[in-house]
C-alpha positions as YAML, in Angstrom:
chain: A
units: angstrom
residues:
- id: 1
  name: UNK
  ca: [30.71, 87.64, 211.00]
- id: 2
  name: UNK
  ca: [27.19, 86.34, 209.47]
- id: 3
  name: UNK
  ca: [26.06, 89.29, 209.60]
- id: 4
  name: UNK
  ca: [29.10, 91.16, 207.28]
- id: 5
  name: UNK
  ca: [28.51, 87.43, 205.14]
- id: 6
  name: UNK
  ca: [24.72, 88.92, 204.28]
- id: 7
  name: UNK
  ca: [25.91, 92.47, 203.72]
- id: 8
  name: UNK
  ca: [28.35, 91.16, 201.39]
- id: 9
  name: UNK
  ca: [25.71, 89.29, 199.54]
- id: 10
  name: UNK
  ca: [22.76, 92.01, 199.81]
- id: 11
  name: UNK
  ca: [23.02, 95.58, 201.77]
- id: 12
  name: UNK
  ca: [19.78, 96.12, 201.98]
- id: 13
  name: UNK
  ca: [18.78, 93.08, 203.18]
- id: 14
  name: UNK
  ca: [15.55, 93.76, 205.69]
- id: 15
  name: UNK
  ca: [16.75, 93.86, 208.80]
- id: 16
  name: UNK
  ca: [20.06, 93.87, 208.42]
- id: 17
  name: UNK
  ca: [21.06, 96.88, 209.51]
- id: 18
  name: UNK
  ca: [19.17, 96.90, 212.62]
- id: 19
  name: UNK
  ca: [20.39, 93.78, 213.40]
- id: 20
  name: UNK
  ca: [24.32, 95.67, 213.09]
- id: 21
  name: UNK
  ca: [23.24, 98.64, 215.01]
- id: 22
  name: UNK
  ca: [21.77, 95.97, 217.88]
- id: 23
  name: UNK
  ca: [25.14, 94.15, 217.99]
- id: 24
  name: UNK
  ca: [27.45, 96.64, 218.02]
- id: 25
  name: UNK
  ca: [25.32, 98.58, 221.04]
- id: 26
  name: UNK
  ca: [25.17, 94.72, 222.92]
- id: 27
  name: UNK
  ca: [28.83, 95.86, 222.50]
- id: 28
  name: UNK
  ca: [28.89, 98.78, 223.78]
- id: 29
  name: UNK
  ca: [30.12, 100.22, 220.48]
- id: 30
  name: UNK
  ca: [27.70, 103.43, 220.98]
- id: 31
  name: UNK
  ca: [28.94, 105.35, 217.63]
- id: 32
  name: UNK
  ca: [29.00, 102.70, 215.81]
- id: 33
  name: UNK
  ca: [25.26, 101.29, 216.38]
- id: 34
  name: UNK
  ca: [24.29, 105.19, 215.72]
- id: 35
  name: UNK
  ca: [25.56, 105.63, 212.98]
- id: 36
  name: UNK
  ca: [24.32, 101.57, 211.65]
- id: 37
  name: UNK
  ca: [20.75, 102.89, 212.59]
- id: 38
  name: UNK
  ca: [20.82, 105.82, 211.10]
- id: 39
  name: UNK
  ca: [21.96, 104.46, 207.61]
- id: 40
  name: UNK
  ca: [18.87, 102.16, 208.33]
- id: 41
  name: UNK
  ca: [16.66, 105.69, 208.78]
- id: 42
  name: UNK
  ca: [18.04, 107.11, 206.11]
- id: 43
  name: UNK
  ca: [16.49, 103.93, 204.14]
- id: 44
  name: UNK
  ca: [13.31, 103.77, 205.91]
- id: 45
  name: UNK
  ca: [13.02, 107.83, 206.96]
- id: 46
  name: UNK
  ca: [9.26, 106.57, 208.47]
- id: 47
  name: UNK
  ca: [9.94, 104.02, 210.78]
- id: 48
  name: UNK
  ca: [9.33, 104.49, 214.15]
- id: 49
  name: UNK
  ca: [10.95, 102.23, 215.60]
- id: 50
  name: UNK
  ca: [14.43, 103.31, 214.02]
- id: 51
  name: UNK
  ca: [13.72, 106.64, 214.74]
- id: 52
  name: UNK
  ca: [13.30, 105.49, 218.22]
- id: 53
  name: UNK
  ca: [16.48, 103.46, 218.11]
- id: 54
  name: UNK
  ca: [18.26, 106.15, 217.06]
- id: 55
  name: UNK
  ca: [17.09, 108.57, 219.49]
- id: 56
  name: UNK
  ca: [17.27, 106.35, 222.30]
- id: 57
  name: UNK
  ca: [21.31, 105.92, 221.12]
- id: 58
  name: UNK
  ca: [21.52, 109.59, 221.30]
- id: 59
  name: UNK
  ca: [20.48, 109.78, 225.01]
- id: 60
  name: UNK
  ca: [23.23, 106.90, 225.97]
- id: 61
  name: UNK
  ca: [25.91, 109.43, 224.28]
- id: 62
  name: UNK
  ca: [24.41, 112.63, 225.90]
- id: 63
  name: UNK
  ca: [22.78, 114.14, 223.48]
- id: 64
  name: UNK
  ca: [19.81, 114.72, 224.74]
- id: 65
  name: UNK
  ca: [18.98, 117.87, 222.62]
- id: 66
  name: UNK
  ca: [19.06, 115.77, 219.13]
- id: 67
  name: UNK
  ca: [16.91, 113.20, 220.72]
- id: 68
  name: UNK
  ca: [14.44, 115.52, 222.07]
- id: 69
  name: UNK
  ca: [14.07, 116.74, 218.46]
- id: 70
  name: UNK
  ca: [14.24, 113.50, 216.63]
- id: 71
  name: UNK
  ca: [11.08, 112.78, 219.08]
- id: 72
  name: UNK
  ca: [8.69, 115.57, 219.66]
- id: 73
  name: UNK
  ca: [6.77, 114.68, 216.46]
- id: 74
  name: UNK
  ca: [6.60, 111.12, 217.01]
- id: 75
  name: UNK
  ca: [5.13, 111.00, 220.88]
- id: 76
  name: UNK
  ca: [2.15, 113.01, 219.45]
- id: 77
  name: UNK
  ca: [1.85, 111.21, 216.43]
- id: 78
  name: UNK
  ca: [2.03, 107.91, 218.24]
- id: 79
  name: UNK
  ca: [1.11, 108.84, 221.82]
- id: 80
  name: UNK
  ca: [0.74, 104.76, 222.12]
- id: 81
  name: UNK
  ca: [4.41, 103.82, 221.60]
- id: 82
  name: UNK
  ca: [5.98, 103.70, 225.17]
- id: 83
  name: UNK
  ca: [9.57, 103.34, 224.14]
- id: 84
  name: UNK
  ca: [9.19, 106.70, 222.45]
- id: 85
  name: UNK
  ca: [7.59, 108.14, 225.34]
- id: 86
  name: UNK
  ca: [10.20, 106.35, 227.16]
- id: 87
  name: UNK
  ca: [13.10, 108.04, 225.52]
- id: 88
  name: UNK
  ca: [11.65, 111.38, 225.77]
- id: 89
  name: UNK
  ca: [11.52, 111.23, 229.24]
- id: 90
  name: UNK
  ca: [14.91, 110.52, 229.74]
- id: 91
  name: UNK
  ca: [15.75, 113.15, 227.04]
- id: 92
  name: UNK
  ca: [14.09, 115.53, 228.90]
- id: 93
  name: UNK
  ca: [15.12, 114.06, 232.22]
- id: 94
  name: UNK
  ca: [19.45, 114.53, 230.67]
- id: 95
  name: UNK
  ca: [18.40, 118.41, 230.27]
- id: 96
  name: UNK
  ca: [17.03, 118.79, 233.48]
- id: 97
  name: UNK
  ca: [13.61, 119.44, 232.46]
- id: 98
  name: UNK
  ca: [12.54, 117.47, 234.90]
- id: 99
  name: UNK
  ca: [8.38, 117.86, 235.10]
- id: 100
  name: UNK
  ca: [8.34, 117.12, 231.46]
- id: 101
  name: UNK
  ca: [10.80, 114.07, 232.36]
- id: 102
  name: UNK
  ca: [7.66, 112.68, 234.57]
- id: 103
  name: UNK
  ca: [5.35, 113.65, 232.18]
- id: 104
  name: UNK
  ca: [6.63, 111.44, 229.58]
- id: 105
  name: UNK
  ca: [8.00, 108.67, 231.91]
- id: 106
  name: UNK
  ca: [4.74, 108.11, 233.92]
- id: 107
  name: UNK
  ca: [2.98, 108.04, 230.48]
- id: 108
  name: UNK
  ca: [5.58, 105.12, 229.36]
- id: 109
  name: UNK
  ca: [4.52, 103.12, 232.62]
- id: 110
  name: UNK
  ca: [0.75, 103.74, 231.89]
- id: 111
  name: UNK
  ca: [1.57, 102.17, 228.67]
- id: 112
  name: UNK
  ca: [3.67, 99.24, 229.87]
- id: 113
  name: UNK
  ca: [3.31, 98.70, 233.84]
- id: 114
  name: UNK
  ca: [6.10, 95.89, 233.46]
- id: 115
  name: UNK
  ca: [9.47, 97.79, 232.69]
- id: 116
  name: UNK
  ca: [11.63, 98.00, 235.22]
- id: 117
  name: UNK
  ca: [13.62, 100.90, 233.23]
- id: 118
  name: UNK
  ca: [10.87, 102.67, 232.84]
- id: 119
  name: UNK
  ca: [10.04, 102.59, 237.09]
- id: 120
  name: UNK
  ca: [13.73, 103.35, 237.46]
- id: 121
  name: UNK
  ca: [14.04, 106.77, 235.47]
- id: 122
  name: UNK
  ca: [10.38, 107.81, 236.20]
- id: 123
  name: UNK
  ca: [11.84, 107.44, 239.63]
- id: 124
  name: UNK
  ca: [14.96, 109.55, 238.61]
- id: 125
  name: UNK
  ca: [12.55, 111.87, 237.56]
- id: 126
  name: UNK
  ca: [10.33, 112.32, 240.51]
- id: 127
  name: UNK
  ca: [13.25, 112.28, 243.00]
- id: 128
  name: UNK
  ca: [14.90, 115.48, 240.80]
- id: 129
  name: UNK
  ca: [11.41, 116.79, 240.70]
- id: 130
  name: UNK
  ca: [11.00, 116.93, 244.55]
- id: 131
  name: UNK
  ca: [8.41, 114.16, 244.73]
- id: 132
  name: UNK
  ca: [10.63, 111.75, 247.32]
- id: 133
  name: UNK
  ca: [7.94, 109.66, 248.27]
- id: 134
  name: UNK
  ca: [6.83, 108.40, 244.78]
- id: 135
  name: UNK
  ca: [10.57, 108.35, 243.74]
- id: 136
  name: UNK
  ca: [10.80, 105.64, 246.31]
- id: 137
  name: UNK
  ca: [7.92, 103.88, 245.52]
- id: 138
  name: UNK
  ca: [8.98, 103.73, 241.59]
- id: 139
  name: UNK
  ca: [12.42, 102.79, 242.94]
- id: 140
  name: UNK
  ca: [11.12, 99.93, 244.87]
- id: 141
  name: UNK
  ca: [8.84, 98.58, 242.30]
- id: 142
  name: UNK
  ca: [11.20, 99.02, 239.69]
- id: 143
  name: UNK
  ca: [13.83, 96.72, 242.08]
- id: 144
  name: UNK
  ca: [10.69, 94.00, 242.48]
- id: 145
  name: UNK
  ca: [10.23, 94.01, 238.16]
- id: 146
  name: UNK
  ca: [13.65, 93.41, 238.17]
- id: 147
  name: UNK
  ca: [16.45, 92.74, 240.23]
- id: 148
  name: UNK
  ca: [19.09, 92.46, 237.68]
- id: 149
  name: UNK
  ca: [18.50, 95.94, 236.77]
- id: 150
  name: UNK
  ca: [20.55, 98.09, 239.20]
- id: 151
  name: UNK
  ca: [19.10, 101.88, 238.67]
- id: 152
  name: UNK
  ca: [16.64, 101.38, 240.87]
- id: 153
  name: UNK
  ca: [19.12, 100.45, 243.81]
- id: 154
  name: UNK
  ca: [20.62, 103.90, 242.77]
- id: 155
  name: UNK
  ca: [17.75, 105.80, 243.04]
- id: 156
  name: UNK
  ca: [16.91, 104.40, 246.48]
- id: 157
  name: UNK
  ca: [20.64, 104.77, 247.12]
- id: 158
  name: UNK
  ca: [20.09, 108.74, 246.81]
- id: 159
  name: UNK
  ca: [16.99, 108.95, 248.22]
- id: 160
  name: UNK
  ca: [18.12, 107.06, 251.79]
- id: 161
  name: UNK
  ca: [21.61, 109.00, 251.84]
- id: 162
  name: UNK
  ca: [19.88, 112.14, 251.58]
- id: 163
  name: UNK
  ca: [17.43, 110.67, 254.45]
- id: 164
  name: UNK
  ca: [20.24, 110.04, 256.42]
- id: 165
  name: UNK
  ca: [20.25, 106.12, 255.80]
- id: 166
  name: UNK
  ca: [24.07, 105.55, 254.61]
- id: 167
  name: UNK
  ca: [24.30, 102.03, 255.72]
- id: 168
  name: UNK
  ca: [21.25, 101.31, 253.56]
- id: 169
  name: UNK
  ca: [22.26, 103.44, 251.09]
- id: 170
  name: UNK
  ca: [25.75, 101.89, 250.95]
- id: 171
  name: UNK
  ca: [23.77, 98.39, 250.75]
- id: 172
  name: UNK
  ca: [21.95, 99.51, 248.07]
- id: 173
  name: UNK
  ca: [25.14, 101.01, 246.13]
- id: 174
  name: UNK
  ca: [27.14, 97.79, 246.42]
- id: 175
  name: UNK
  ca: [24.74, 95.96, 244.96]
- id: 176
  name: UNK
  ca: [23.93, 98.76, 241.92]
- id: 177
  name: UNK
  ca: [27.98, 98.40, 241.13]
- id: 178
  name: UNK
  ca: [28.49, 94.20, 241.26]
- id: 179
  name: UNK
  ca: [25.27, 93.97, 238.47]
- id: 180
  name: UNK
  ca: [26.93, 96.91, 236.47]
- id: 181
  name: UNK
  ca: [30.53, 97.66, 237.11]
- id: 182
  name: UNK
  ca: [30.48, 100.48, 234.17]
- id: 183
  name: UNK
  ca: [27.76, 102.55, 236.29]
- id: 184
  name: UNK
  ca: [29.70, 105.17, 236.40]
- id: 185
  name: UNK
  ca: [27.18, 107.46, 238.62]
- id: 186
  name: UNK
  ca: [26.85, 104.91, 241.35]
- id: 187
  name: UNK
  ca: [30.82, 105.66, 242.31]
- id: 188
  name: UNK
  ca: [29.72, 108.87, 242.36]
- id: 189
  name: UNK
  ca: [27.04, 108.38, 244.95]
- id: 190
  name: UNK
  ca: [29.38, 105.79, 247.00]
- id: 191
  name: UNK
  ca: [31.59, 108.99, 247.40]
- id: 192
  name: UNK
  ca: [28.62, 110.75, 248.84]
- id: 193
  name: UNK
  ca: [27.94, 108.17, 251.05]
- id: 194
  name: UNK
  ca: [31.65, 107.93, 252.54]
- id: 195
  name: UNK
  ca: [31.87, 111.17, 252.19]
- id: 196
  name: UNK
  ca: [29.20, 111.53, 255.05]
- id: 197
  name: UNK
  ca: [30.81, 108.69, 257.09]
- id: 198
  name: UNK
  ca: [33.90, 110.58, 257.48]
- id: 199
  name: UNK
  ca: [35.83, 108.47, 254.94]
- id: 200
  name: UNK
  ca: [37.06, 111.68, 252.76]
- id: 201
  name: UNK
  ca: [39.77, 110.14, 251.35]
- id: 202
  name: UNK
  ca: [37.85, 107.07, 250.06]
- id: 203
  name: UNK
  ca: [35.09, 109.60, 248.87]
- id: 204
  name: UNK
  ca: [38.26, 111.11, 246.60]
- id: 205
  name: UNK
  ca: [39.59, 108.20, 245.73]
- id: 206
  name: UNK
  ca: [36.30, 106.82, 244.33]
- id: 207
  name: UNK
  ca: [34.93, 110.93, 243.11]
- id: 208
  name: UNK
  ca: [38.34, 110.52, 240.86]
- id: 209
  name: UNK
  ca: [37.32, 107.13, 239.15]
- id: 210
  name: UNK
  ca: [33.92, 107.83, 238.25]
- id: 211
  name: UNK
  ca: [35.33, 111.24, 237.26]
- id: 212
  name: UNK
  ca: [38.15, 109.16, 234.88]
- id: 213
  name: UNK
  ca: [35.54, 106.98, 233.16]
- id: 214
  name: UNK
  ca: [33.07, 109.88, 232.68]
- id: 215
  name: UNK
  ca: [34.50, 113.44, 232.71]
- id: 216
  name: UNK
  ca: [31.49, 115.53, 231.69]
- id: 217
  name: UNK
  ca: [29.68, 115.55, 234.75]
- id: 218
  name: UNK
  ca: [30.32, 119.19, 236.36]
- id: 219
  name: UNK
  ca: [28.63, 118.62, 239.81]
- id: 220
  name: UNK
  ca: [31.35, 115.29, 240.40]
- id: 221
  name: UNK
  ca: [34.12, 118.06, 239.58]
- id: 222
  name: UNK
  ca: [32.68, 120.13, 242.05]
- id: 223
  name: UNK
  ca: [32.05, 118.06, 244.52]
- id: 224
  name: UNK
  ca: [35.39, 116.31, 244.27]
- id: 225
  name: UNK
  ca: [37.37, 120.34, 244.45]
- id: 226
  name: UNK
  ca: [34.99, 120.57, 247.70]
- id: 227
  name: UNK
  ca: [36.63, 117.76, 249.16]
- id: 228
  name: UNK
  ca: [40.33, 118.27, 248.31]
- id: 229
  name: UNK
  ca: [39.80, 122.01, 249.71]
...
């Protein structure tokens, strides 16, 4: 509400419109933040960080592609700005380009050892990659930055199911889904798991939620026809 009071008053008041953009994503309102910080770019076509901002909105809608290109200028031109490398990564890392994802990712950390986002999808990265053991180690240290943040659970959630660890990947799961209940991928990977405890028709059940809440995921469709065949 203060903020509409100040738009009201002045548009182009500095800072106003990131300010918007920040809100509505706190929100969750996704096109709505993208397109308040791009009507801040188009005002300030320059600054980084709202080029990052919008980029980095592009990757939580999936599109990776118009991120990647929003961003291949500005990780040269300011090879010092993790959250650019940051988002590149997991641009890259959303088109399964996944050396470049590490590339980028494991430059972010370099830049700022403290994120525990950063640890999580550099471990993404390395796991898709075929580097299990640092996946772990990124997923653990990402889990020890931050236990509030639960993609690191989910990494070491894949890596131990594929290990053959479901209780500990189930423990690991459980406690991905109670700090984020939208995470829609971790429903995914609790079918998995009860999948290979003989629980198929929980792993259907649970394949057919995530798949509700986030239909664009192919490899959930397929794995979800495998199990009803």
């Amino acid at each position: 509400h203060e903020f509409e009071a100040v738009a009201e008053m002045d548009a182009s008041y500095p800072g106003l419109a990131m300010a918007r953009g920040q809100l509505a994503e706190a929100r969750g309102e996704l096109p709505q933040a993208l397109q308040t910080f791009r009507e801040a770019l188009a005002r300030d076509p320059t600054n980084v960080e709202l080029i990052v901002r919008v980029a980095t909105t592009l990757v939580s809608l999936g599109n990776f592609g118009d991120a990647d290109q929003m961003l291949r200028s500005v990780v040269v031109d300011h090879s010092s700005n993790a959250d650019a490398q940051y988002t590149m990564g997991r641009a890259r890392l959303g088109q399964e380009q996944y050396v470049d994802a590490v590339h980028y990712l494991d430059r972010a950390i370099e830049l700022n050892p403290t994120k525990a986002e950063y640890k999580a999808y550099a471990a993404e990265a390395h796991r898709r990659a075929g580097d299990i053991q640092r996946a772990l180690q990124l997923a653990e240290q990402s889990i020890e930055a931050d236990p509030s943040f639960p993609r690191g659970y989910w990494v070491r959630a894949e890596i131990r199911l594929h290990r053959g660890d479901a209780s500990d990947a189930l423990s690991d799961i459980n406690r991905a889904t109670q700090l984020d209940p939208r995470f829609w991928a971790a429903y995914a990977t609790w079918a998995d798991i009860d999948d290979s405890l003989g629980r198929r028709a929980e792993a259907i059940r649970l394949y057919r939620f995530a798949i509700e809440r986030a239909p664009r995921h192919g490899d959930w469709h397929y794995n979800l026809g495998r199990l009803l065949a």
